PDB file of N, CA and C in Angstrom:
ATOM      1  N   PRO U   1     -32.310 -10.640 -26.225  1.00 63.00           N
ATOM      2  CA  PRO U   1     -31.173 -12.034 -26.599  1.00 63.00           C
ATOM      3  C   PRO U   1     -31.389 -13.212 -25.273  1.00 63.00           C
ATOM      4  N   GLN U   2     -31.323 -14.188 -25.603  1.00 69.00           N
ATOM      5  CA  GLN U   2     -31.254 -15.417 -24.686  1.00 69.00           C
ATOM      6  C   GLN U   2     -29.743 -15.229 -24.047  1.00 69.00           C
ATOM      7  N   THR U   3     -29.816 -15.599 -22.604  1.00 72.00           N
ATOM      8  CA  THR U   3     -28.468 -15.425 -22.075  1.00 72.00           C
ATOM      9  C   THR U   3     -27.820 -17.126 -21.568  1.00 72.00           C
ATOM     10  N   GLU U   4     -27.909 -17.649 -22.690  1.00 71.00           N
ATOM     11  CA  GLU U   4     -27.813 -19.034 -22.796  1.00 71.00           C
ATOM     12  C   GLU U   4     -25.920 -19.410 -22.460  1.00 71.00           C
ATOM     13  N   HIS U   5     -25.659 -20.458 -21.966  1.00 67.00           N
ATOM     14  CA  HIS U   5     -24.245 -20.677 -21.712  1.00 67.00           C
ATOM     15  C   HIS U   5     -24.140 -21.254 -23.158  1.00 67.00           C
ATOM     16  N   THR U   6     -23.139 -20.636 -23.708  1.00 69.00           N
ATOM     17  CA  THR U   6     -22.439 -21.066 -24.974  1.00 69.00           C
ATOM     18  C   THR U   6     -21.239 -22.094 -24.632  1.00 69.00           C
ATOM     19  N   THR U   7     -21.112 -23.066 -25.383  1.00 67.00           N
ATOM     20  CA  THR U   7     -20.486 -24.014 -25.137  1.00 67.00           C
ATOM     21  C   THR U   7     -18.778 -23.620 -25.388  1.00 67.00           C
ATOM     22  N   PRO U   8     -17.822 -23.284 -24.832  1.00 61.00           N
ATOM     23  CA  PRO U   8     -16.426 -22.828 -25.320  1.00 61.00           C
ATOM     24  C   PRO U   8     -15.947 -23.870 -25.939  1.00 61.00           C
ATOM     25  N   PRO U   9     -15.123 -23.381 -27.120  1.00 58.00           N
ATOM     26  CA  PRO U   9     -14.307 -24.237 -28.292  1.00 58.00           C
ATOM     27  C   PRO U   9     -13.660 -25.251 -27.413  1.00 58.00           C
ATOM     28  N   PRO U  10     -13.464 -26.401 -27.849  1.00 55.00           N
ATOM     29  CA  PRO U  10     -12.326 -27.484 -27.110  1.00 55.00           C
ATOM     30  C   PRO U  10     -11.255 -26.797 -27.086  1.00 55.00           C
ATOM     31  N   ARG U  11     -10.486 -26.840 -26.022  1.00 57.00           N
ATOM     32  CA  ARG U  11      -8.924 -26.654 -25.945  1.00 57.00           C
ATOM     33  C   ARG U  11      -8.283 -27.948 -26.580  1.00 57.00           C
ATOM     34  N   THR U  12      -7.186 -27.538 -27.232  1.00 52.00           N
ATOM     35  CA  THR U  12      -6.759 -28.758 -27.436  1.00 52.00           C
ATOM     36  C   THR U  12      -5.731 -29.471 -26.171  1.00 52.00           C
ATOM     37  N   GLY U  13      -5.972 -30.503 -26.007  1.00 47.00           N
ATOM     38  CA  GLY U  13      -5.346 -31.378 -24.675  1.00 47.00           C
ATOM     39  C   GLY U  13      -6.372 -31.239 -23.743  1.00 47.00           C
ATOM     40  N   ALA U  14      -7.550 -30.722 -23.924  1.00 48.00           N
ATOM     41  CA  ALA U  14      -8.485 -30.417 -22.557  1.00 48.00           C
ATOM     42  C   ALA U  14      -9.422 -31.788 -22.483  1.00 48.00           C
ATOM     43  N   GLY U  15      -8.823 -32.744 -21.431  1.00 50.00           N
ATOM     44  CA  GLY U  15      -9.034 -33.737 -21.069  1.00 50.00           C
ATOM     45  C   GLY U  15      -8.578 -35.244 -22.012  1.00 50.00           C
ATOM     46  N   ARG U  16      -8.304 -34.655 -23.167  1.00 51.00           N
ATOM     47  CA  ARG U  16      -7.805 -35.522 -24.261  1.00 51.00           C
ATOM     48  C   ARG U  16      -6.454 -36.114 -24.196  1.00 51.00           C
ATOM     49  N   VAL U  17      -5.768 -35.691 -24.627  1.00 48.00           N
ATOM     50  CA  VAL U  17      -4.277 -35.548 -24.782  1.00 48.00           C
ATOM     51  C   VAL U  17      -3.387 -34.338 -23.800  1.00 48.00           C
ATOM     52  N   SER U  18      -2.915 -35.218 -22.789  1.00 48.00           N
ATOM     53  CA  SER U  18      -2.297 -34.276 -21.831  1.00 48.00           C
ATOM     54  C   SER U  18      -1.015 -33.400 -22.452  1.00 48.00           C
ATOM     55  N   THR U  19      -0.078 -34.056 -23.177  1.00 55.00           N
ATOM     56  CA  THR U  19       0.695 -33.550 -23.737  1.00 55.00           C
ATOM     57  C   THR U  19       0.982 -34.103 -25.405  1.00 55.00           C
ATOM     58  N   ASP U  20       1.051 -32.736 -26.017  1.00 64.00           N
ATOM     59  CA  ASP U  20       1.244 -33.570 -27.453  1.00 64.00           C
ATOM     60  C   ASP U  20       2.388 -33.757 -27.952  1.00 64.00           C
ATOM     61  N   ARG U  21       2.214 -34.817 -28.480  1.00 80.00           N
ATOM     62  CA  ARG U  21       3.683 -35.498 -28.847  1.00 80.00           C
ATOM     63  C   ARG U  21       3.503 -35.601 -30.167  1.00 80.00           C
ATOM     64  N   PHE U  22       4.638 -35.938 -30.991  1.00 85.00           N
ATOM     65  CA  PHE U  22       4.606 -36.436 -32.371  1.00 85.00           C
ATOM     66  C   PHE U  22       5.787 -37.505 -32.782  1.00 85.00           C
ATOM     67  N   CYS U  23       5.342 -38.207 -33.482  1.00 87.00           N
ATOM     68  CA  CYS U  23       6.387 -39.512 -33.793  1.00 87.00           C
ATOM     69  C   CYS U  23       7.440 -38.787 -34.611  1.00 87.00           C
ATOM     70  N   THR U  24       8.414 -39.618 -33.748  1.00 86.00           N
ATOM     71  CA  THR U  24       9.743 -39.321 -34.380  1.00 86.00           C
ATOM     72  C   THR U  24      10.240 -39.835 -35.678  1.00 86.00           C
ATOM     73  N   GLY U  25       9.166 -40.713 -35.996  1.00 89.00           N
ATOM     74  CA  GLY U  25       9.581 -41.511 -37.306  1.00 89.00           C
ATOM     75  C   GLY U  25       8.717 -41.004 -38.650  1.00 89.00           C
ATOM     76  N   CYS U  26       7.664 -40.430 -38.073  1.00 89.00           N
ATOM     77  CA  CYS U  26       6.472 -39.928 -39.533  1.00 89.00           C
ATOM     78  C   CYS U  26       6.197 -38.912 -39.253  1.00 89.00           C
ATOM     79  N   GLY U  27       6.162 -38.205 -38.023  1.00 88.00           N
ATOM     80  CA  GLY U  27       5.741 -36.786 -37.527  1.00 88.00           C
ATOM     81  C   GLY U  27       4.351 -36.679 -37.182  1.00 88.00           C
ATOM     82  N   LYS U  28       3.531 -37.772 -37.178  1.00 88.00           N
ATOM     83  CA  LYS U  28       2.046 -37.755 -36.787  1.00 88.00           C
ATOM     84  C   LYS U  28       1.729 -37.345 -35.408  1.00 88.00           C
ATOM     85  N   PRO U  29       0.855 -36.574 -35.070  1.00 86.00           N
ATOM     86  CA  PRO U  29       0.657 -36.746 -33.738  1.00 86.00           C
ATOM     87  C   PRO U  29       0.323 -37.927 -33.028  1.00 86.00           C
ATOM     88  N   LEU U  30       1.169 -38.299 -31.561  1.00 84.00           N
ATOM     89  CA  LEU U  30       0.654 -39.588 -30.894  1.00 84.00           C
ATOM     90  C   LEU U  30      -0.246 -39.039 -29.841  1.00 84.00           C
ATOM     91  N   VAL U  31      -1.105 -40.010 -29.637  1.00 80.00           N
ATOM     92  CA  VAL U  31      -2.202 -40.444 -28.576  1.00 80.00           C
ATOM     93  C   VAL U  31      -1.344 -40.538 -27.073  1.00 80.00           C
ATOM     94  N   ALA U  32      -1.693 -39.627 -26.222  1.00 76.00           N
ATOM     95  CA  ALA U  32      -0.867 -40.008 -24.758  1.00 76.00           C
ATOM     96  C   ALA U  32      -1.101 -41.492 -24.475  1.00 76.00           C
ATOM     97  N   GLY U  33      -0.268 -42.207 -24.196  1.00 81.00           N
ATOM     98  CA  GLY U  33      -0.564 -43.607 -23.447  1.00 81.00           C
ATOM     99  C   GLY U  33      -0.202 -44.515 -24.490  1.00 81.00           C
ATOM    100  N   VAL U  34      -0.252 -44.301 -25.837  1.00 84.00           N
ATOM    101  CA  VAL U  34       0.127 -45.308 -27.139  1.00 84.00           C
ATOM    102  C   VAL U  34       1.500 -45.571 -26.910  1.00 84.00           C
ATOM    103  N   LYS U  35       1.992 -46.970 -27.189  1.00 88.00           N
ATOM    104  CA  LYS U  35       3.103 -47.444 -27.122  1.00 88.00           C
ATOM    105  C   LYS U  35       3.901 -47.115 -28.676  1.00 88.00           C
ATOM    106  N   PHE U  36       3.127 -47.373 -29.334  1.00 89.00           N
ATOM    107  CA  PHE U  36       3.276 -47.479 -30.845  1.00 89.00           C
ATOM    108  C   PHE U  36       2.930 -46.379 -31.663  1.00 89.00           C
ATOM    109  N   CYS U  37       3.048 -45.759 -32.694  1.00 88.00           N
ATOM    110  CA  CYS U  37       2.485 -44.756 -33.552  1.00 88.00           C
ATOM    111  C   CYS U  37       1.583 -45.673 -34.513  1.00 88.00           C
ATOM    112  N   SER U  38       0.485 -45.180 -34.292  1.00 86.00           N
ATOM    113  CA  SER U  38      -0.696 -45.692 -35.127  1.00 86.00           C
ATOM    114  C   SER U  38      -0.612 -45.785 -36.702  1.00 86.00           C
ATOM    115  N   HIS U  39       0.423 -44.845 -36.967  1.00 85.00           N
ATOM    116  CA  HIS U  39       0.421 -44.832 -38.512  1.00 85.00           C
ATOM    117  C   HIS U  39       1.617 -45.470 -39.235  1.00 85.00           C
ATOM    118  N   CYS U  40       2.918 -45.115 -38.496  1.00 90.00           N
ATOM    119  CA  CYS U  40       3.987 -45.970 -38.848  1.00 90.00           C
ATOM    120  C   CYS U  40       4.718 -47.145 -37.989  1.00 90.00           C
ATOM    121  N   GLY U  41       3.961 -47.269 -36.795  1.00 90.00           N
ATOM    122  CA  GLY U  41       4.504 -48.322 -36.106  1.00 90.00           C
ATOM    123  C   GLY U  41       5.898 -48.089 -35.230  1.00 90.00           C
ATOM    124  N   LYS U  42       6.228 -47.274 -35.553  1.00 90.00           N
ATOM    125  CA  LYS U  42       7.413 -46.859 -34.706  1.00 90.00           C
ATOM    126  C   LYS U  42       7.335 -46.633 -33.179  1.00 90.00           C
ATOM    127  N   ALA U  43       8.022 -47.272 -32.442  1.00 89.00           N
ATOM    128  CA  ALA U  43       7.990 -47.243 -30.771  1.00 89.00           C
ATOM    129  C   ALA U  43       7.823 -45.804 -30.651  1.00 89.00           C
ATOM    130  N   ALA U  44       6.839 -45.280 -29.360  1.00 78.00           N
ATOM    131  CA  ALA U  44       6.484 -43.661 -29.250  1.00 78.00           C
ATOM    132  C   ALA U  44       7.829 -43.577 -28.192  1.00 78.00           C
ATOM    133  N   ALA U  45       8.411 -42.223 -28.479  1.00 69.00           N
ATOM    134  CA  ALA U  45       9.535 -42.049 -27.427  1.00 69.00           C
ATOM    135  C   ALA U  45       8.984 -41.845 -26.111  1.00 69.00           C
TER     136      ALA U  45
END
C-alpha cells in the first residue's frame, strides 16, 4: 500500500471562522467579521 499523506478532514473553524456565532434574529451561522447577518440583515451581536 502507498504511504501517502491523506488530507485530514477540515475542522470547523480551521482558518475560516475563528468563533462560531449565530444570528440572534434568525439563528443562521454568522461569519466572523461580518457586521450584519446575510440572511435576515440583523446586526451581528
